[in-house]
Coordinates of C-alpha atoms and ligand atoms in Angstrom, one line a residue:
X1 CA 3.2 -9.7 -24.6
X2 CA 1.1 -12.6 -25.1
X3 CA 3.2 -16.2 -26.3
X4 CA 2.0 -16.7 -30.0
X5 CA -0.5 -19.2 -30.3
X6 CA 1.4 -21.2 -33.0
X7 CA 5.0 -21.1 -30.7
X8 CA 5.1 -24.9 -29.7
X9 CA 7.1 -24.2 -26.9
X10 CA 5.5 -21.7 -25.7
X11 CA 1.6 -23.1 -26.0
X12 CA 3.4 -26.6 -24.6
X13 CA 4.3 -24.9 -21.1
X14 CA 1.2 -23.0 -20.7
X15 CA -0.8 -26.3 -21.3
X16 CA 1.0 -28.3 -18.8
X17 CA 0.6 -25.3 -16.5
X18 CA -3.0 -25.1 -16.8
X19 CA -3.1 -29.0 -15.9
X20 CA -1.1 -29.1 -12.8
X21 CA -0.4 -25.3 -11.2
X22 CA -2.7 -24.0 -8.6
X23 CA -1.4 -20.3 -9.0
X24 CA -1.4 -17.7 -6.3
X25 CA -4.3 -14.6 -6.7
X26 CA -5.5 -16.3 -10.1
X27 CA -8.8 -16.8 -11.6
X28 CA -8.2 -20.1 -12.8
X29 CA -10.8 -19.8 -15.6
X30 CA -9.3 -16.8 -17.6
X31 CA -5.8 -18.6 -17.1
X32 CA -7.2 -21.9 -19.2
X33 CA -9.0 -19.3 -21.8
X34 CA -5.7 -16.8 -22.0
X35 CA -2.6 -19.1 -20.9
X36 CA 0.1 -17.6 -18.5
X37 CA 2.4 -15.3 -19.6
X38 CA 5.6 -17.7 -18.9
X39 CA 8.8 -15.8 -18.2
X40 CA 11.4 -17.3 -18.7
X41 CA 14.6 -15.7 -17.3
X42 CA 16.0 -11.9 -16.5
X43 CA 18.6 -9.2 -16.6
X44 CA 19.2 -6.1 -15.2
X45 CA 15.3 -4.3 -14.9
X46 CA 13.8 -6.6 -17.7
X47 CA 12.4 -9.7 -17.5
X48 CA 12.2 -12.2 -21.0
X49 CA 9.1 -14.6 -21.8
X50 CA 9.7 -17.4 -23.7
X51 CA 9.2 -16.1 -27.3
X52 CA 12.7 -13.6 -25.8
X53 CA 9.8 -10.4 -25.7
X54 CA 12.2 -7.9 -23.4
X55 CA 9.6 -6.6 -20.8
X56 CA 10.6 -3.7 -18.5
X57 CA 9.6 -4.7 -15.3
X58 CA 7.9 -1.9 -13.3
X59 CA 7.0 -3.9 -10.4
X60 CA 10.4 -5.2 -9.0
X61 CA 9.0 -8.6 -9.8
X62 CA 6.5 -7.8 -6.5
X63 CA 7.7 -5.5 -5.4
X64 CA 11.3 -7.6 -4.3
X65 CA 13.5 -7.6 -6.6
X66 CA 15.1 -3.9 -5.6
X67 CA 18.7 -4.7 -6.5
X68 CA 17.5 -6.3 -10.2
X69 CA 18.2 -9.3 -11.6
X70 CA 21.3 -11.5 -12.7
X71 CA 23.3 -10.6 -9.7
X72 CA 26.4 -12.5 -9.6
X73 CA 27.2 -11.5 -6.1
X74 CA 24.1 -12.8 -4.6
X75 CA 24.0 -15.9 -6.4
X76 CA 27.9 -16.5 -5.2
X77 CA 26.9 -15.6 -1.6
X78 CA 23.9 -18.4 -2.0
X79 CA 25.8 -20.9 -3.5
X80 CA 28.9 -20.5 -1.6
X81 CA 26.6 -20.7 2.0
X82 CA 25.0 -23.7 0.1
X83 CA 28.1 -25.7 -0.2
X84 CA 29.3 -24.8 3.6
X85 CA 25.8 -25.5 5.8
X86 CA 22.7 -25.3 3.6
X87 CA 20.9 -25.9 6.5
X88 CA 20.5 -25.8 9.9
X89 CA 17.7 -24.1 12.5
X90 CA 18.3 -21.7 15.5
X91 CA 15.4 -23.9 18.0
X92 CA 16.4 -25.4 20.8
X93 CA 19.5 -23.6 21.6
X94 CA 21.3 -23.4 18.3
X95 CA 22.5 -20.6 15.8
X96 CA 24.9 -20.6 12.8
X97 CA 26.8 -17.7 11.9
X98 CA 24.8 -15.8 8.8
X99 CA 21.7 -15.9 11.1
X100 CA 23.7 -14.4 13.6
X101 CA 25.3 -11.8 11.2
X102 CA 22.7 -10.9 9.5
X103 CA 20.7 -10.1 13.2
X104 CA 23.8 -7.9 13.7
X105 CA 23.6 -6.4 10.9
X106 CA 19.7 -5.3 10.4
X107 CA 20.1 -4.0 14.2
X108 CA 23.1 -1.9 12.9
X109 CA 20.6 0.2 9.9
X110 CA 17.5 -0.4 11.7
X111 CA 16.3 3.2 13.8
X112 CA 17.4 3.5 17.1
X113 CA 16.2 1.0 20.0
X114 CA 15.8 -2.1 17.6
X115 CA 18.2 -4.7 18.0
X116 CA 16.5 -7.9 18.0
X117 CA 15.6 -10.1 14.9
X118 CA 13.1 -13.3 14.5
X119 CA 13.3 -14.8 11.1
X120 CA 10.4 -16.1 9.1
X121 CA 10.2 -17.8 6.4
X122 CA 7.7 -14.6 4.1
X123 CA 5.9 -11.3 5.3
X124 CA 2.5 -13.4 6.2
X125 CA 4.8 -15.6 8.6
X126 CA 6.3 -12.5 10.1
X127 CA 3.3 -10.6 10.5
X128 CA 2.0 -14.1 12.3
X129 CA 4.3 -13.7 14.5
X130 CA 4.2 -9.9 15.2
X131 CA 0.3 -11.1 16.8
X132 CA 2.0 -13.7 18.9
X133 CA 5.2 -11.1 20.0
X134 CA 2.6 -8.9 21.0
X135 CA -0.4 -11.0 22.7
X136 CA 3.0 -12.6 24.5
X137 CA 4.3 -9.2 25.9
X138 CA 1.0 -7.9 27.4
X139 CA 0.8 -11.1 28.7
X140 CA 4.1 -11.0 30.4
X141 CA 3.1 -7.4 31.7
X142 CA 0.4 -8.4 33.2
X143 CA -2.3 -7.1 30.7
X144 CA -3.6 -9.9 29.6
X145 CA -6.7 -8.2 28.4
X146 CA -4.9 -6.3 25.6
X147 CA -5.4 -8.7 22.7
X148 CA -7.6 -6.5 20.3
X149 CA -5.7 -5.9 16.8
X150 CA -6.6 -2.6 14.8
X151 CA -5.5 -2.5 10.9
X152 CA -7.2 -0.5 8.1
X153 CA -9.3 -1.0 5.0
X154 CA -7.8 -2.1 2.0
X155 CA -4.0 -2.9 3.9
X156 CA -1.7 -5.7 3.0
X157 CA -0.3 -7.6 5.7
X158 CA 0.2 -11.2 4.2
X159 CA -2.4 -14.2 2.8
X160 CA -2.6 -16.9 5.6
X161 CA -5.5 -16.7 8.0
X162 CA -4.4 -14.4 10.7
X163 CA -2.4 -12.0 8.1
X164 CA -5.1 -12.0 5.6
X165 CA -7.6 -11.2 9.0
X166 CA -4.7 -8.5 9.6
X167 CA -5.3 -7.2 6.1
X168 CA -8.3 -5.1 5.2
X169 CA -8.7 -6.9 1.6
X170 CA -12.0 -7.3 0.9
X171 CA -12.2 -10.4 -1.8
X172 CA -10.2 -12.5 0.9
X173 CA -12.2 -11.6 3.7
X174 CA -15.6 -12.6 1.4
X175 CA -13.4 -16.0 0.6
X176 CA -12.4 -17.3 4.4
X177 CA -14.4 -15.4 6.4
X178 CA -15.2 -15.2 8.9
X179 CA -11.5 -14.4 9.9
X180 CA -9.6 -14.1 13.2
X181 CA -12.1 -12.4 15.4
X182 CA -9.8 -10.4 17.2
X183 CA -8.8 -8.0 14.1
X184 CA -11.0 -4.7 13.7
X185 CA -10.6 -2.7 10.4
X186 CA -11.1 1.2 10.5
X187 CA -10.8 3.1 7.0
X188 CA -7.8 4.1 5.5
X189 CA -6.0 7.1 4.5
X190 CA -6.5 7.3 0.6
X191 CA -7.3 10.8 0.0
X192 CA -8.1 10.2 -3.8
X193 CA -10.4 7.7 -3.4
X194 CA -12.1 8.6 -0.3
X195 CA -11.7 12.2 0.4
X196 CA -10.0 14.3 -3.0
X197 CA -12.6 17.2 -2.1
X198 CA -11.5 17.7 1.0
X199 CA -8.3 19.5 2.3
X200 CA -5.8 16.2 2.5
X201 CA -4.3 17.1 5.8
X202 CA -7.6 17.8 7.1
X203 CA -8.5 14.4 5.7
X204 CA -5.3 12.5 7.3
X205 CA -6.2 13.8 10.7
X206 CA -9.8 12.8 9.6
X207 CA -8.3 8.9 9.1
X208 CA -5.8 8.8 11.8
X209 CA -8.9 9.8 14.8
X210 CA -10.8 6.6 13.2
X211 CA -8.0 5.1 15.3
X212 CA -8.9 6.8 18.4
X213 CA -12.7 6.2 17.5
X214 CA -12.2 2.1 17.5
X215 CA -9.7 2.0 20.4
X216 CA -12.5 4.3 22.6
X217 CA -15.3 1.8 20.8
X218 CA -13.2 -1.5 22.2
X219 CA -11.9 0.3 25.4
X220 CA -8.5 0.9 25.4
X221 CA -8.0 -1.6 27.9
X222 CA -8.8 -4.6 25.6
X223 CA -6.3 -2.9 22.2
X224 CA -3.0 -4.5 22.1
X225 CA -1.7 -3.0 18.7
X226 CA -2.6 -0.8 15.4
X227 CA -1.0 -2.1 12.4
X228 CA -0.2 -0.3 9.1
X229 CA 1.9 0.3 6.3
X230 CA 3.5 3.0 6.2
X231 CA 2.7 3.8 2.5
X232 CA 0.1 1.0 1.8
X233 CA 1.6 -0.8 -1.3
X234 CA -0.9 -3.6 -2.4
X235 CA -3.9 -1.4 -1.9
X236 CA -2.4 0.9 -4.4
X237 CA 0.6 3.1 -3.4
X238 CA -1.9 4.8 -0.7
X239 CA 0.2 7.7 0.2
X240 CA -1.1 9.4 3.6
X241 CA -1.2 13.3 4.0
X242 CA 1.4 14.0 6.1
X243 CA -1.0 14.6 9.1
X244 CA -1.6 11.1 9.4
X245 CA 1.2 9.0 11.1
X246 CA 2.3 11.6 13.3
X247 CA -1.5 11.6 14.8
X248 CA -1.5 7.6 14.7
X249 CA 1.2 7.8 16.4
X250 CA -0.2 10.5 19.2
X251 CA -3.3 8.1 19.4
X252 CA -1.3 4.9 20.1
X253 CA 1.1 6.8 22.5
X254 CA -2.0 8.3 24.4
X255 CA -3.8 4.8 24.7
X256 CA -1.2 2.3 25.1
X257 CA -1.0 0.7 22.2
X258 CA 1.8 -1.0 20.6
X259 CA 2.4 -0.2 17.1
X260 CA 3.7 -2.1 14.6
X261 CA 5.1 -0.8 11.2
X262 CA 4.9 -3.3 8.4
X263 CA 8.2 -2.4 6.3
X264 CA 7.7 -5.7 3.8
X265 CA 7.7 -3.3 1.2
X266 CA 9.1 0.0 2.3
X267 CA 11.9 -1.8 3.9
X268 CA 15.3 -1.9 2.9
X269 CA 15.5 1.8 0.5
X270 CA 11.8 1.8 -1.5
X271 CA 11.6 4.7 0.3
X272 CA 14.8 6.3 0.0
X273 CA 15.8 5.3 3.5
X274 CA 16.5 2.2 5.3
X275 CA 13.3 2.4 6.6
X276 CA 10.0 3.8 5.5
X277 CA 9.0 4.5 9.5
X278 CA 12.1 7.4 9.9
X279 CA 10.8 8.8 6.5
X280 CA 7.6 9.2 7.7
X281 CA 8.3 10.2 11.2
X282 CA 6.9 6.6 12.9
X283 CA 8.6 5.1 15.5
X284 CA 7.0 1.6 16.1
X285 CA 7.3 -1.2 18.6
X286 CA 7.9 -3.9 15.9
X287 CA 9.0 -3.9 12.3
X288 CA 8.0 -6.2 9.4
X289 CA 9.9 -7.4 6.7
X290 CA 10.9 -9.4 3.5
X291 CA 10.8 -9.1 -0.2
X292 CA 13.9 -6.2 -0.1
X293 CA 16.0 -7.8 2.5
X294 CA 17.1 -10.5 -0.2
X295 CA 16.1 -8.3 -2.8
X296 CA 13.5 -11.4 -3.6
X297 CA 16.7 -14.0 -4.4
X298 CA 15.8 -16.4 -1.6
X299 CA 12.3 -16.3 0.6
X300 CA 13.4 -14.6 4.1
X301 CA 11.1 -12.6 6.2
X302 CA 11.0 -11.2 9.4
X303 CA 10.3 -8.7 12.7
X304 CA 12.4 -6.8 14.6
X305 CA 11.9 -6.0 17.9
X306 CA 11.9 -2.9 19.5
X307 CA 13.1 -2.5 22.8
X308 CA 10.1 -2.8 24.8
X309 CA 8.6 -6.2 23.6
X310 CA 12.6 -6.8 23.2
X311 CA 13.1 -6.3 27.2
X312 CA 10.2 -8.4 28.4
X313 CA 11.4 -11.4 25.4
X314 CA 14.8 -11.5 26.8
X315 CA 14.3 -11.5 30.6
X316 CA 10.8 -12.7 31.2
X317 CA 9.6 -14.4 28.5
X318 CA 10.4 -18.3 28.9
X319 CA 10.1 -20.3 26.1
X320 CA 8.5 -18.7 23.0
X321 CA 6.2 -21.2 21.9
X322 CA 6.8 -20.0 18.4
X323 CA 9.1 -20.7 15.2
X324 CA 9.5 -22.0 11.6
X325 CA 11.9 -24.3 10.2
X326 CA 13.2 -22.1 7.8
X327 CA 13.5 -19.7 10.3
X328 CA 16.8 -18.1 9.5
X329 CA 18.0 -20.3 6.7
X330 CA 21.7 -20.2 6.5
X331 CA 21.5 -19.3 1.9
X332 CA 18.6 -16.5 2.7
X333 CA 20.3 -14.7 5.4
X334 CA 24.0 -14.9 3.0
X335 CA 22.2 -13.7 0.3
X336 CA 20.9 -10.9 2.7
X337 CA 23.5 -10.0 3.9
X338 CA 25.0 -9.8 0.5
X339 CA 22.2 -7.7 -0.5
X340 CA 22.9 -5.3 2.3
X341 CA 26.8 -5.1 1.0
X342 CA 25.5 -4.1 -2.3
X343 CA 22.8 -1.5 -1.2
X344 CA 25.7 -0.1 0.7
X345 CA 28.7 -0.4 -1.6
X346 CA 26.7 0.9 -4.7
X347 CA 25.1 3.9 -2.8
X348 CA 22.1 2.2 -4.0
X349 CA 19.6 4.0 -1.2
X350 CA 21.7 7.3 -1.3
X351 CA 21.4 7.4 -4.9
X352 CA 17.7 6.6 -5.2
X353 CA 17.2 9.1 -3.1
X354 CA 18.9 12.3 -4.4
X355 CA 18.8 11.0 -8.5
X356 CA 16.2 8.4 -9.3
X357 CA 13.3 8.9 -7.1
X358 CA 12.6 12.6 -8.4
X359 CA 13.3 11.7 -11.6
X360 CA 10.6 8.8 -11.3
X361 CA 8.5 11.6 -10.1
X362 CA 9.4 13.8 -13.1
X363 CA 8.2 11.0 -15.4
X364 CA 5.0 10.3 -13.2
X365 CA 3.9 13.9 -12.9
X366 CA 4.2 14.1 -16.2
X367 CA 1.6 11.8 -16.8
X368 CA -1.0 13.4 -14.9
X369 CA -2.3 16.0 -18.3
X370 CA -3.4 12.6 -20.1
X371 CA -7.1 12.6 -20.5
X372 CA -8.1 9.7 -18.7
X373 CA -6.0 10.1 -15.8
X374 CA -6.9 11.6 -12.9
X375 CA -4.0 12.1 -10.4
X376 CA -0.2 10.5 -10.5
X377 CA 1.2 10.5 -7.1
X378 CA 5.1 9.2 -5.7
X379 CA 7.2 8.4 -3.1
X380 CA 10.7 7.2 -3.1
X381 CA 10.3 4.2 -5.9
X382 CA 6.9 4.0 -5.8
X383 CA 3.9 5.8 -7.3
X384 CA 0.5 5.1 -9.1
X385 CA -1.8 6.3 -11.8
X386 CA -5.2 7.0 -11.2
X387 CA -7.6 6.7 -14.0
X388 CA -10.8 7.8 -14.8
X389 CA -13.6 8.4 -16.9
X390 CA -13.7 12.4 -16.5
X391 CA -11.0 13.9 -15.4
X392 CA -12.6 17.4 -13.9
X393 CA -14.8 15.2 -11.2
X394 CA -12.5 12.5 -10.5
X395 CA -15.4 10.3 -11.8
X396 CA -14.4 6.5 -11.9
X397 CA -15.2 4.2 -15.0
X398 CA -17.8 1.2 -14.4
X399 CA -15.9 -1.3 -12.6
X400 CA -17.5 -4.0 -15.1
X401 CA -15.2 -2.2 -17.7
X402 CA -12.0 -3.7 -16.3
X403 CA -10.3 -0.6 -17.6
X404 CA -7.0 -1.0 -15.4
X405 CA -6.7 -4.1 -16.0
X406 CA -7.6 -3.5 -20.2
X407 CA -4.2 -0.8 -19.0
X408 CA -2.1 -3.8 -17.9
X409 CA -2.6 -6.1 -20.3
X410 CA -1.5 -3.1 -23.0
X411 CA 1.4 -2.6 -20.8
X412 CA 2.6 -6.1 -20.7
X413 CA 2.0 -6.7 -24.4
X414 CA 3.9 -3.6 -25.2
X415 CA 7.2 -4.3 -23.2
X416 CA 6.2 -3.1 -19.6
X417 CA 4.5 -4.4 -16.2
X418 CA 2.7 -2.0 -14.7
X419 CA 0.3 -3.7 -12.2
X420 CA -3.7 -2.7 -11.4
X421 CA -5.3 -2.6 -8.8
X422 CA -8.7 -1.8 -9.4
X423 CA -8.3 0.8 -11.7
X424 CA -5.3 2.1 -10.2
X425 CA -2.4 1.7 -12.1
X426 CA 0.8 1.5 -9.5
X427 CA 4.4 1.1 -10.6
X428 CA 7.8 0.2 -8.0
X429 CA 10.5 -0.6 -10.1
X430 CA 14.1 -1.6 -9.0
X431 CA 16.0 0.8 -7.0
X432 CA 18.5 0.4 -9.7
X433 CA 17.0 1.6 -12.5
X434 CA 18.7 4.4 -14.6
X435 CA 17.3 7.5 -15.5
X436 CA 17.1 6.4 -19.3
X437 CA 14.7 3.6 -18.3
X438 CA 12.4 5.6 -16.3
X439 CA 12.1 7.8 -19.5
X440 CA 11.4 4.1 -21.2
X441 CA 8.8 3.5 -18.8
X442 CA 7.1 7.3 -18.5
X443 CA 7.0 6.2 -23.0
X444 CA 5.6 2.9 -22.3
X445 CA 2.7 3.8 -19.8
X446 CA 2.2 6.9 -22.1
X447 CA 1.8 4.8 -24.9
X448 CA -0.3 2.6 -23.1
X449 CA -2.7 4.7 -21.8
X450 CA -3.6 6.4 -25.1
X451 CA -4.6 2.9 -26.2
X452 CA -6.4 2.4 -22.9
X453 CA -8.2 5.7 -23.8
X454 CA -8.8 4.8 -27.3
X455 CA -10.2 1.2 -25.9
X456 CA -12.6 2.8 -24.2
X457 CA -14.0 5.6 -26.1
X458 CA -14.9 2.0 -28.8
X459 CA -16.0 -0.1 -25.6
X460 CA -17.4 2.6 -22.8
Ligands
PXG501 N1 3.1 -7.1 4.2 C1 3.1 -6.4 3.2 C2 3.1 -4.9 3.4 C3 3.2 -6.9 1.9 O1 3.2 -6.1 0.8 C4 3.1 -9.1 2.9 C5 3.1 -8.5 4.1 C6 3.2 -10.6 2.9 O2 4.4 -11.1 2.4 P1 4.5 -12.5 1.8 O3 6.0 -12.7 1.7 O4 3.9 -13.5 2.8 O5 3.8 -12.5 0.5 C7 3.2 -8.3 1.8 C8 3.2 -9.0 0.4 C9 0.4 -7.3 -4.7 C10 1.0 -8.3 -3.8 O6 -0.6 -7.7 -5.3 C11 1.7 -7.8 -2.7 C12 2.3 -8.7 -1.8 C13 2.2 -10.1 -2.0 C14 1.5 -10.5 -3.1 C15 0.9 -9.6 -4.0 O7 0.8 -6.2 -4.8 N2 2.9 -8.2 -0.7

């Protein structure tokens, strides 16, 4: 919902913000026309602006917040570490126990052969580091020619220079470029967008040998890792036909290359497991993550390390040149590990799994006989909406139209984020939400996307 113009306090804090807050991802132009939506505080799977409009949100707050908000247990667990060390680093030959624990810990749920953590600070940080991990370990093997990096189209992988060069995001490619010159893009595995008229496992295998094509293209000799999602959230909840990791993973066996799974998102029970690689039948060489781990209370990011980088690290690798100050930040890794206690007591992952994951599905698949939508698609606790302008030929509206974004706005004015990208509408709400609010939600978008429809038929 939009603040109402005549709400002074309201209109106050959306002047002052247009004054003095560079936002993240924000065309600063529409924000002085519109005003931000400000929210103001949350509960549960709803978030409150200002005005006290309840919004159910869809999006985990970005995809983070998996545990929901206005939990006690993590705020005692941040406050308590607070009052005993609120800081202190791990350089130099230091540690303090909830880094320590929390290593422990992530080793104990991560798959099999990982039992090393570095700490970071976000995902981009991580995935920073993932680049110097694995330019390091060639290095210490005595490939020093390995440092080529290949990622896909339209992936995620952070926004500073080298994990925005890591992602495939066009816009911030266009912005910085030219990027790190050692990243090579091949396309990705969205079988609507690119490929709905072929067979999709066909298609995944298809996607997957682009791999093979740019390693052969580079020589093999010069590729030090593929990177991916392993359901790419921020290009849109790109599910990959089931033929695809398995051949990735083939390829990068074949050719030597290290893989590395970034988990920032299907980390920590999106997916309905700890991990989104055993879902999908990955087993990388490194691991990214964030967002879930703290279930978005405190910033904490981070890579774990497989056993071979994690062998060389420990007995050949000298100094790592390499490290943040909030590496391992006493509050974030107690309000991790308090996280972790809660996915486990609560069932939360178990129960996502087996109850609230098909029923999400239920409610998205039952979205797919609205007229301007084209296909609905899910995994675990997250799915997206495809629209479109004719439904028989998969046909796209005119991107000038803005029609998922029209679709969002509706949403958000009518109790409910559901982002867009493009004109794909995606949804990843809390792990914890209850069957009755995915019904709310399956209303909401419903509700929305007739008057996206009706929007359209006045404006197309
Ligand atoms: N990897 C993945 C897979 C991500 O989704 C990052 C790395 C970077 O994490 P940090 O903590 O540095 O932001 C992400 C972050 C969106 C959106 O529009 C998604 C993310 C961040 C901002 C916006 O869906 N994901």
């Amino acid at each position: 919902m939009n603040v109402e113009a005549d709400h002074p306090a309201a209109t106050d804090w959306q002047a002052r913000d247009t004054r003095h807050y560079l936002h993240p991802f924000t065309d600063h132009h529409d924000l002085g026309q519109a005003g931000a939506r400000i929210i103001e505080r949350a509960e549960g799977c709803y978030i409150y602006d200002l005005d006290g409009h309840r919004v159910l949100d869809g999006m985990s707050g970005l995809w983070c917040v998996n545990l929901g908000y206005g939990r006690e247990d993590l705020v005692a667990a941040a406050t308590r570490q607070l009052s005993e060390l609120p800081y202190y680093n791990s350089f130099f030959q230091t540690a303090h126990p909830p880094a320590i624990a929390l290593a422990e810990r992530i080793a104990a749920i991560a798959p099999e052969g990982f039992d090393l953590v570095f700490y970071a600070g976000s995902g981009s940080e991580a995935n920073d580091t993932n680049i110097k991990l694995v330019r390091r370990y060639w290095d210490l093997v005595g490939r020093p020619d390995k440092r080529h990096f290949i990622s896909r189209r339209n992936a995620y992988h952070g926004s500073t220079v080298a994990a925005g060069s890591l992602g495939g995001m066009g816009p911030m490619h266009e912005q910085l470029g030219p990027m790190v010159n050692f990243i090579h893009h091949v396309e990705q595995p969205y079988h609507f967008g690119l490929g709905h008229d072929q067979d999709p496992e066909a298609f995944g295998l298809a996607q997957a040998r682009l791999v093979e094509k740019k390693i052969l293209e580079l020589g093999a000799e010069q590729v030090a890792a593929f990177i991916g999602e392993p359901v790419q959230g921020a290009g849109g909840v790109i599910i990959p036909p089931a033929s695809y990791w398995p051949e990735v993973q083939r390829i990068c066996r074949k050719y030597d290359v290290l893989l590395i799974a970034d988990e920032v998102i299907t980390g920590f029970g999106r997916l309905g497991e700890w991990f989104g690689c055993t879902k999908l039948g990955i087993e990388p060489d490194l691991i990214t993550f964030a967002k879930g781990v703290t279930s978005g209370y405190l910033p904490l990011g981070g890579v774990i390390v497989g056993e071979r980088v994690a062998a060389v690290m420990r007995t050949q690798g000298g100094e790592f040149a390499h490290g943040y100050t909030y590496s391992g930040h006493p509050a974030a890794c107690a309000v991790a590990l308090a996280t972790l206690d809660a996915l486990e007591r609560e069932r939360v992952i178990e129960r996502g799994r087996e109850e609230i994951a098909p029923a999400f599905a239920r409610a998205l698949a039952g979205l797919a006989d609205h007229p301007i939508v084209g296909e609905t698609r899910s995994i675990g606790l997250m799915g997206a909406v495809e629209l479109v302008a004719d439904k028989a030929t998969g046909e796209r509206f005119h991107k000038d139209l803005g029609v998922g974004m029209k679709c969002r706005n509706f949403c958000f004015d009518n109790g409910l984020v559901m982002r867009a990208v493009g004109d794909s509408m995606i949804v990843a709400p809390p792990l914890v939400i209850t069957p009755a609010q995915i019904d709310e939600l399956a209303e909401k978008a419903r509700h929305c996307l007739d008057l996206t429809a009706a929007w359209v038929a006045k404006n197309a």
